Amino acid sequence: MSSDAAPSRDFIRKIIDEDLASGKHKEVVTRFPPEPNGYLHIGHAKSICLNFGLALEFPNSRCHMRFDDTNPSKEEEEYVQSILADVQWLGFDWGEHLYFASDYFDQLYEYAEHLIQTGKAYVCDLTPDEIREYRGTLTAPGKESPYRDRTVEENLDLFRRMRAGEFPDGSRVLRAKIDMASGNINLRDPVLYRILRASHHRTGDRWCLYPMYDYTHPISDALEGITHSLCTLEFEDHRPLYDWTLDHLPVPCHPRQIEFARLNLAYTVVSKRKLIKLVQHGHVSGWDDPRMPTISGIRRRGYTPEAIRAFCERIGLAKNDSIVDMALLEYCIREDLNERAPRAMAVLQPLKVVITNYPAGKTEELTAQNHPQQPEMGQRTVPFSREIYIEQDDFMEQPPKKFFRLAPGREVRLRYAYFIKCEEVVKDASGKVVELCCTYDPATIGGAAPDGRKVKGTIHWVSAAHAVAAEVRLYDRLFTKENPDDAEEGKDFRDYLNPESLITLTGCMVEPSLANSAPEQGYQFERQGYFCADRRDSRPGHLVFNRTVTLRDSWEKTKEK
Ligand code: ATP
Ligand code: MG
């Protein structure tokens, strides 16, 4: 499965193929319609890749970027800006087609009067609790509102006075007149408009009356000439209302709503409502905390747009909800960075090694490949000197059988440098190993011994005099439960937060070429994983690296244990 292969014909593409073949449409117009009430998450990426992807695939087609901003009490300009930045970062372009549902408030209002005039909508004075009570349940039919049979004149008068601000918030609503006995609760005279005195991020205080999502969405689609309105499965039961609304209004066209399964990711949550709680209660450092499944979070962690797009392509489109394993997302970023990330050496938990037969004060600049399989990525030099750091894990005083790294009396290869042999182990008063004394063999430069003797292990290192100190943040799953949404009785999804989702290592030592690394530039720290400088906290003189992903799936192994 390569990412430049033609996308497979899923059920949505098949529908579009038919619509183009039959002449029903000559072009495809889709939209991505987020509500600006939070930052986008990886689930939204699926919808973005689908909608913008279709527009790129089909001739003369386009995808509209539209904000569904009908609920001023939860929406903010900050979210609008972050959403636009995230869509662009993912690699998509709406061109001139940036819209806001709030741009249609006048038209939506006129259409509401049209529904009143044709006897399809009425003003209802029941309280919100009463409306709920009258609505009935899945098994019991609803009850008609006593205000249902108001005359057109009375409805128009009341609706206009609602707009004029004559009534308090929540005192009256406009409802569609459909069917209180419908098997579909969404058709039991749904609310179309509510009174709400809240300042809107775009229309300010011009309105005290706001349209509901189910009324706004189909009309916005129709006004923009959307051909295929793609949404997630939870809207399947709303489709009859989508169609009812368009059937009863003089709209320019009637888009087709098609539902697909939302993306759920294991060990995390994808719902803005839940993510906002993590931010507001300080469980994470912000929307872009690298543990968050938000686009800004995984970007900060070091994911690339290419990897996210490849992931969305691999998961495909289905009609049933399922939970996708995080391992697939990690596979996609590993595959991308393996190709593109330059290699570097970093010692996360340093152990000092003194090479006793190497001249004090001497430095050699040794040549290192930036990428073992991509010679065009060039070379760099790494300084070598008498004192170096190696990884604590790369030494064992009493090594088990298959440990091929350093141990007393054993020889190991230093990547891009020499063989060294451990001659002496220096310990502190508590018995902890604090330093190794080694000797090197000058004839082994280049990684082989002229006498043909072999070493099995190659380890990474940095020169102590030249290394740059860094903080390294290791991330793990944000939750310990595969589906935190499915909380046990009396528990909340936040009860399953993983206390070890962030481990901060200080005093790490990285090779000097990393001293000025740009935020989000991914590196493979040899033998460790992929890392990038943190865009918020890293600066020259205070380097902070995020671990994007390990080299292999160490989680699976931990679980097996
Ligand atoms: P949330 O519950 O996180 O707020 P939402 O559906 O309310 O999600 P919107 O801003 O309304 O968020 O979503 C914009 C678009 O993204 C919608 O078309 C929605 O169907 C789609 N979308 C949201 N979450 C997912 C998901 N997990 N997988 C696929 N598409 C999604
Ligand atoms: Mg929503």
PDB file of N, CA and C in Angstrom, residues 254-315:
ATOM      1  N   HIS A 254     -30.274  20.646  -3.336  1.00  0.00           N
ATOM      2  CA  HIS A 254     -30.486  19.728  -2.220  1.00  0.00           C
ATOM      3  C   HIS A 254     -29.315  18.754  -2.141  1.00  0.00           C
ATOM      4  N   PRO A 255     -28.292  19.110  -1.359  1.00  0.00           N
ATOM      5  CA  PRO A 255     -27.121  18.229  -1.227  1.00  0.00           C
ATOM      6  C   PRO A 255     -27.500  16.885  -0.618  1.00  0.00           C
ATOM      7  N   ARG A 256     -26.648  15.898  -0.868  1.00  0.00           N
ATOM      8  CA  ARG A 256     -26.904  14.572  -0.301  1.00  0.00           C
ATOM      9  C   ARG A 256     -26.004  14.349   0.917  1.00  0.00           C
ATOM     10  N   GLN A 257     -26.645  14.067   2.030  1.00  0.00           N
ATOM     11  CA  GLN A 257     -25.860  13.759   3.235  1.00  0.00           C
ATOM     12  C   GLN A 257     -25.465  12.287   3.225  1.00  0.00           C
ATOM     13  N   ILE A 258     -24.202  12.013   3.460  1.00  0.00           N
ATOM     14  CA  ILE A 258     -23.714  10.630   3.540  1.00  0.00           C
ATOM     15  C   ILE A 258     -22.900  10.488   4.819  1.00  0.00           C
ATOM     16  N   GLU A 259     -23.170   9.432   5.559  1.00  0.00           N
ATOM     17  CA  GLU A 259     -22.475   9.265   6.840  1.00  0.00           C
ATOM     18  C   GLU A 259     -21.374   8.214   6.733  1.00  0.00           C
ATOM     19  N   PHE A 260     -20.305   8.436   7.488  1.00  0.00           N
ATOM     20  CA  PHE A 260     -19.220   7.447   7.580  1.00  0.00           C
ATOM     21  C   PHE A 260     -18.818   7.312   9.048  1.00  0.00           C
ATOM     22  N   ALA A 261     -18.086   6.257   9.343  1.00  0.00           N
ATOM     23  CA  ALA A 261     -17.709   5.982  10.743  1.00  0.00           C
ATOM     24  C   ALA A 261     -16.667   6.985  11.217  1.00  0.00           C
ATOM     25  N   ARG A 262     -16.852   7.461  12.439  1.00  0.00           N
ATOM     26  CA  ARG A 262     -15.856   8.377  12.984  1.00  0.00           C
ATOM     27  C   ARG A 262     -14.605   7.600  13.386  1.00  0.00           C
ATOM     28  N   LEU A 263     -13.530   8.302  13.482  1.00  0.00           N
ATOM     29  CA  LEU A 263     -12.289   7.684  13.931  1.00  0.00           C
ATOM     30  C   LEU A 263     -12.246   7.704  15.453  1.00  0.00           C
ATOM     31  N   ASN A 264     -12.044   6.548  16.037  1.00  0.00           N
ATOM     32  CA  ASN A 264     -11.743   6.462  17.458  1.00  0.00           C
ATOM     33  C   ASN A 264     -10.360   5.858  17.580  1.00  0.00           C
ATOM     34  N   LEU A 265      -9.567   6.390  18.475  1.00  0.00           N
ATOM     35  CA  LEU A 265      -8.201   5.895  18.653  1.00  0.00           C
ATOM     36  C   LEU A 265      -8.086   5.289  20.043  1.00  0.00           C
ATOM     37  N   ALA A 266      -7.440   4.148  20.112  1.00  0.00           N
ATOM     38  CA  ALA A 266      -7.286   3.480  21.403  1.00  0.00           C
ATOM     39  C   ALA A 266      -6.398   4.304  22.343  1.00  0.00           C
ATOM     40  N   TYR A 267      -6.679   4.215  23.626  1.00  0.00           N
ATOM     41  CA  TYR A 267      -5.899   4.865  24.682  1.00  0.00           C
ATOM     42  C   TYR A 267      -5.915   6.388  24.631  1.00  0.00           C
ATOM     43  N   THR A 268      -6.934   6.931  23.935  1.00  0.00           N
ATOM     44  CA  THR A 268      -7.083   8.378  24.001  1.00  0.00           C
ATOM     45  C   THR A 268      -8.553   8.719  23.790  1.00  0.00           C
ATOM     46  N   VAL A 269      -8.891   9.994  23.838  1.00  0.00           N
ATOM     47  CA  VAL A 269     -10.271  10.409  23.567  1.00  0.00           C
ATOM     48  C   VAL A 269     -10.244  11.370  22.391  1.00  0.00           C
ATOM     49  N   VAL A 270     -11.243  11.275  21.533  1.00  0.00           N
ATOM     50  CA  VAL A 270     -11.355  12.245  20.443  1.00  0.00           C
ATOM     51  C   VAL A 270     -12.720  12.909  20.522  1.00  0.00           C
ATOM     52  N   SER A 271     -12.800  13.856  21.381  1.00  0.00           N
ATOM     53  CA  SER A 271     -14.008  14.658  21.511  1.00  0.00           C
ATOM     54  C   SER A 271     -13.555  15.985  22.121  1.00  0.00           C
ATOM     55  N   LYS A 272     -13.898  17.051  21.434  1.00  0.00           N
ATOM     56  CA  LYS A 272     -13.463  18.362  21.926  1.00  0.00           C
ATOM     57  C   LYS A 272     -13.966  18.620  23.337  1.00  0.00           C
ATOM     58  N   ARG A 273     -15.180  18.150  23.593  1.00  0.00           N
ATOM     59  CA  ARG A 273     -15.793  18.346  24.913  1.00  0.00           C
ATOM     60  C   ARG A 273     -14.925  17.719  26.011  1.00  0.00           C
ATOM     61  N   LYS A 274     -14.366  16.563  25.717  1.00  0.00           N
ATOM     62  CA  LYS A 274     -13.512  15.906  26.705  1.00  0.00           C
ATOM     63  C   LYS A 274     -12.113  16.506  26.724  1.00  0.00           C
ATOM     64  N   LEU A 275     -11.603  16.813  25.557  1.00  0.00           N
ATOM     65  CA  LEU A 275     -10.253  17.381  25.504  1.00  0.00           C
ATOM     66  C   LEU A 275     -10.203  18.723  26.233  1.00  0.00           C
ATOM     67  N   ILE A 276     -11.282  19.481  26.121  1.00  0.00           N
ATOM     68  CA  ILE A 276     -11.297  20.799  26.778  1.00  0.00           C
ATOM     69  C   ILE A 276     -11.225  20.617  28.299  1.00  0.00           C
ATOM     70  N   LYS A 277     -11.810  19.549  28.783  1.00  0.00           N
ATOM     71  CA  LYS A 277     -11.735  19.276  30.233  1.00  0.00           C
ATOM     72  C   LYS A 277     -10.301  19.007  30.663  1.00  0.00           C
ATOM     73  N   LEU A 278      -9.560  18.280  29.841  1.00  0.00           N
ATOM     74  CA  LEU A 278      -8.162  18.000  30.185  1.00  0.00           C
ATOM     75  C   LEU A 278      -7.367  19.295  30.256  1.00  0.00           C
ATOM     76  N   VAL A 279      -7.689  20.211  29.342  1.00  0.00           N
ATOM     77  CA  VAL A 279      -6.978  21.492  29.322  1.00  0.00           C
ATOM     78  C   VAL A 279      -7.401  22.324  30.527  1.00  0.00           C
ATOM     79  N   GLN A 280      -8.715  22.448  30.728  1.00  0.00           N
ATOM     80  CA  GLN A 280      -9.203  23.339  31.784  1.00  0.00           C
ATOM     81  C   GLN A 280      -8.840  22.861  33.190  1.00  0.00           C
ATOM     82  N   HIS A 281      -8.756  21.562  33.366  1.00  0.00           N
ATOM     83  CA  HIS A 281      -8.413  21.068  34.698  1.00  0.00           C
ATOM     84  C   HIS A 281      -6.921  20.821  34.874  1.00  0.00           C
ATOM     85  N   GLY A 282      -6.130  21.247  33.892  1.00  0.00           N
ATOM     86  CA  GLY A 282      -4.676  21.184  34.059  1.00  0.00           C
ATOM     87  C   GLY A 282      -4.074  19.783  33.995  1.00  0.00           C
ATOM     88  N   HIS A 283      -4.795  18.823  33.410  1.00  0.00           N
ATOM     89  CA  HIS A 283      -4.210  17.481  33.278  1.00  0.00           C
ATOM     90  C   HIS A 283      -3.115  17.468  32.215  1.00  0.00           C
ATOM     91  N   VAL A 284      -3.180  18.437  31.323  1.00  0.00           N
ATOM     92  CA  VAL A 284      -2.153  18.574  30.283  1.00  0.00           C
ATOM     93  C   VAL A 284      -1.752  20.046  30.259  1.00  0.00           C
ATOM     94  N   SER A 285      -0.674  20.365  29.542  1.00  0.00           N
ATOM     95  CA  SER A 285      -0.188  21.742  29.595  1.00  0.00           C
ATOM     96  C   SER A 285      -0.945  22.674  28.655  1.00  0.00           C
ATOM     97  N   GLY A 286      -1.801  22.135  27.811  1.00  0.00           N
ATOM     98  CA  GLY A 286      -2.566  22.976  26.894  1.00  0.00           C
ATOM     99  C   GLY A 286      -3.079  22.123  25.754  1.00  0.00           C
ATOM    100  N   TRP A 287      -3.786  22.768  24.828  1.00  0.00           N
ATOM    101  CA  TRP A 287      -4.310  22.030  23.667  1.00  0.00           C
ATOM    102  C   TRP A 287      -3.204  21.387  22.865  1.00  0.00           C
ATOM    103  N   ASP A 288      -2.016  22.020  22.875  1.00  0.00           N
ATOM    104  CA  ASP A 288      -0.929  21.470  22.067  1.00  0.00           C
ATOM    105  C   ASP A 288       0.062  20.675  22.916  1.00  0.00           C
ATOM    106  N   ASP A 289      -0.341  20.230  24.066  1.00  0.00           N
ATOM    107  CA  ASP A 289       0.501  19.311  24.832  1.00  0.00           C
ATOM    108  C   ASP A 289       0.801  18.113  23.920  1.00  0.00           C
ATOM    109  N   PRO A 290       2.065  17.726  23.825  1.00  0.00           N
ATOM    110  CA  PRO A 290       2.412  16.648  22.877  1.00  0.00           C
ATOM    111  C   PRO A 290       1.745  15.294  23.159  1.00  0.00           C
ATOM    112  N   ARG A 291       1.083  15.164  24.300  1.00  0.00           N
ATOM    113  CA  ARG A 291       0.351  13.913  24.553  1.00  0.00           C
ATOM    114  C   ARG A 291      -1.074  13.962  24.029  1.00  0.00           C
ATOM    115  N   MET A 292      -1.519  15.164  23.674  1.00  0.00           N
ATOM    116  CA  MET A 292      -2.904  15.323  23.232  1.00  0.00           C
ATOM    117  C   MET A 292      -3.076  14.771  21.819  1.00  0.00           C
ATOM    118  N   PRO A 293      -4.270  14.195  21.529  1.00  0.00           N
ATOM    119  CA  PRO A 293      -4.516  13.718  20.161  1.00  0.00           C
ATOM    120  C   PRO A 293      -4.946  14.851  19.237  1.00  0.00           C
ATOM    121  N   THR A 294      -4.697  16.088  19.662  1.00  0.00           N
ATOM    122  CA  THR A 294      -5.023  17.224  18.799  1.00  0.00           C
ATOM    123  C   THR A 294      -3.988  17.312  17.685  1.00  0.00           C
ATOM    124  N   ILE A 295      -4.370  17.968  16.608  1.00  0.00           N
ATOM    125  CA  ILE A 295      -3.420  18.141  15.510  1.00  0.00           C
ATOM    126  C   ILE A 295      -2.241  18.979  15.994  1.00  0.00           C
ATOM    127  N   SER A 296      -2.524  20.024  16.768  1.00  0.00           N
ATOM    128  CA  SER A 296      -1.422  20.862  17.253  1.00  0.00           C
ATOM    129  C   SER A 296      -0.538  20.109  18.248  1.00  0.00           C
ATOM    130  N   GLY A 297      -1.122  19.181  18.995  1.00  0.00           N
ATOM    131  CA  GLY A 297      -0.338  18.395  19.949  1.00  0.00           C
ATOM    132  C   GLY A 297       0.574  17.409  19.252  1.00  0.00           C
ATOM    133  N   ILE A 298       0.017  16.652  18.308  1.00  0.00           N
ATOM    134  CA  ILE A 298       0.876  15.657  17.658  1.00  0.00           C
ATOM    135  C   ILE A 298       1.886  16.331  16.735  1.00  0.00           C
ATOM    136  N   ARG A 299       1.530  17.501  16.248  1.00  0.00           N
ATOM    137  CA  ARG A 299       2.502  18.279  15.457  1.00  0.00           C
ATOM    138  C   ARG A 299       3.679  18.682  16.335  1.00  0.00           C
ATOM    139  N   ARG A 300       3.372  19.191  17.517  1.00  0.00           N
ATOM    140  CA  ARG A 300       4.435  19.622  18.425  1.00  0.00           C
ATOM    141  C   ARG A 300       5.292  18.421  18.838  1.00  0.00           C
ATOM    142  N   ARG A 301       4.664  17.290  18.915  1.00  0.00           N
ATOM    143  CA  ARG A 301       5.389  16.075  19.283  1.00  0.00           C
ATOM    144  C   ARG A 301       6.330  15.604  18.186  1.00  0.00           C
ATOM    145  N   GLY A 302       6.060  16.043  16.951  1.00  0.00           N
ATOM    146  CA  GLY A 302       6.967  15.680  15.868  1.00  0.00           C
ATOM    147  C   GLY A 302       6.326  14.912  14.724  1.00  0.00           C
ATOM    148  N   TYR A 303       5.007  14.733  14.786  1.00  0.00           N
ATOM    149  CA  TYR A 303       4.336  14.090  13.654  1.00  0.00           C
ATOM    150  C   TYR A 303       4.373  15.025  12.458  1.00  0.00           C
ATOM    151  N   THR A 304       4.391  14.441  11.279  1.00  0.00           N
ATOM    152  CA  THR A 304       4.414  15.237  10.056  1.00  0.00           C
ATOM    153  C   THR A 304       3.048  15.159   9.376  1.00  0.00           C
ATOM    154  N   PRO A 305       2.723  16.162   8.556  1.00  0.00           N
ATOM    155  CA  PRO A 305       1.456  16.106   7.809  1.00  0.00           C
ATOM    156  C   PRO A 305       1.399  14.859   6.930  1.00  0.00           C
ATOM    157  N   GLU A 306       2.546  14.495   6.355  1.00  0.00           N
ATOM    158  CA  GLU A 306       2.579  13.329   5.464  1.00  0.00           C
ATOM    159  C   GLU A 306       2.164  12.073   6.220  1.00  0.00           C
ATOM    160  N   ALA A 307       2.655  11.938   7.448  1.00  0.00           N
ATOM    161  CA  ALA A 307       2.342  10.734   8.225  1.00  0.00           C
ATOM    162  C   ALA A 307       0.856  10.711   8.586  1.00  0.00           C
ATOM    163  N   ILE A 308       0.302  11.857   8.911  1.00  0.00           N
ATOM    164  CA  ILE A 308      -1.115  11.896   9.299  1.00  0.00           C
ATOM    165  C   ILE A 308      -1.992  11.603   8.079  1.00  0.00           C
ATOM    166  N   ARG A 309      -1.603  12.153   6.955  1.00  0.00           N
ATOM    167  CA  ARG A 309      -2.392  11.874   5.738  1.00  0.00           C
ATOM    168  C   ARG A 309      -2.293  10.390   5.367  1.00  0.00           C
ATOM    169  N   ALA A 310      -1.103   9.822   5.506  1.00  0.00           N
ATOM    170  CA  ALA A 310      -0.955   8.390   5.199  1.00  0.00           C
ATOM    171  C   ALA A 310      -1.813   7.553   6.152  1.00  0.00           C
ATOM    172  N   PHE A 311      -1.848   7.958   7.399  1.00  0.00           N
ATOM    173  CA  PHE A 311      -2.667   7.254   8.394  1.00  0.00           C
ATOM    174  C   PHE A 311      -4.145   7.309   7.986  1.00  0.00           C
ATOM    175  N   CYS A 312      -4.603   8.487   7.623  1.00  0.00           N
ATOM    176  CA  CYS A 312      -6.024   8.626   7.264  1.00  0.00           C
ATOM    177  C   CYS A 312      -6.358   7.786   6.039  1.00  0.00           C
ATOM    178  N   GLU A 313      -5.399   7.676   5.135  1.00  0.00           N
ATOM    179  CA  GLU A 313      -5.633   6.855   3.958  1.00  0.00           C
ATOM    180  C   GLU A 313      -5.701   5.367   4.322  1.00  0.00           C
ATOM    181  N   ARG A 314      -4.817   4.969   5.218  1.00  0.00           N
ATOM    182  CA  ARG A 314      -4.786   3.558   5.606  1.00  0.00           C
ATOM    183  C   ARG A 314      -6.027   3.109   6.366  1.00  0.00           C
ATOM    184  N   ILE A 315      -6.570   3.974   7.215  1.00  0.00           N
ATOM    185  CA  ILE A 315      -7.738   3.538   7.997  1.00  0.00           C
ATOM    186  C   ILE A 315      -8.964   3.422   7.119  1.00  0.00           C
TER     187      ILE A 315
END
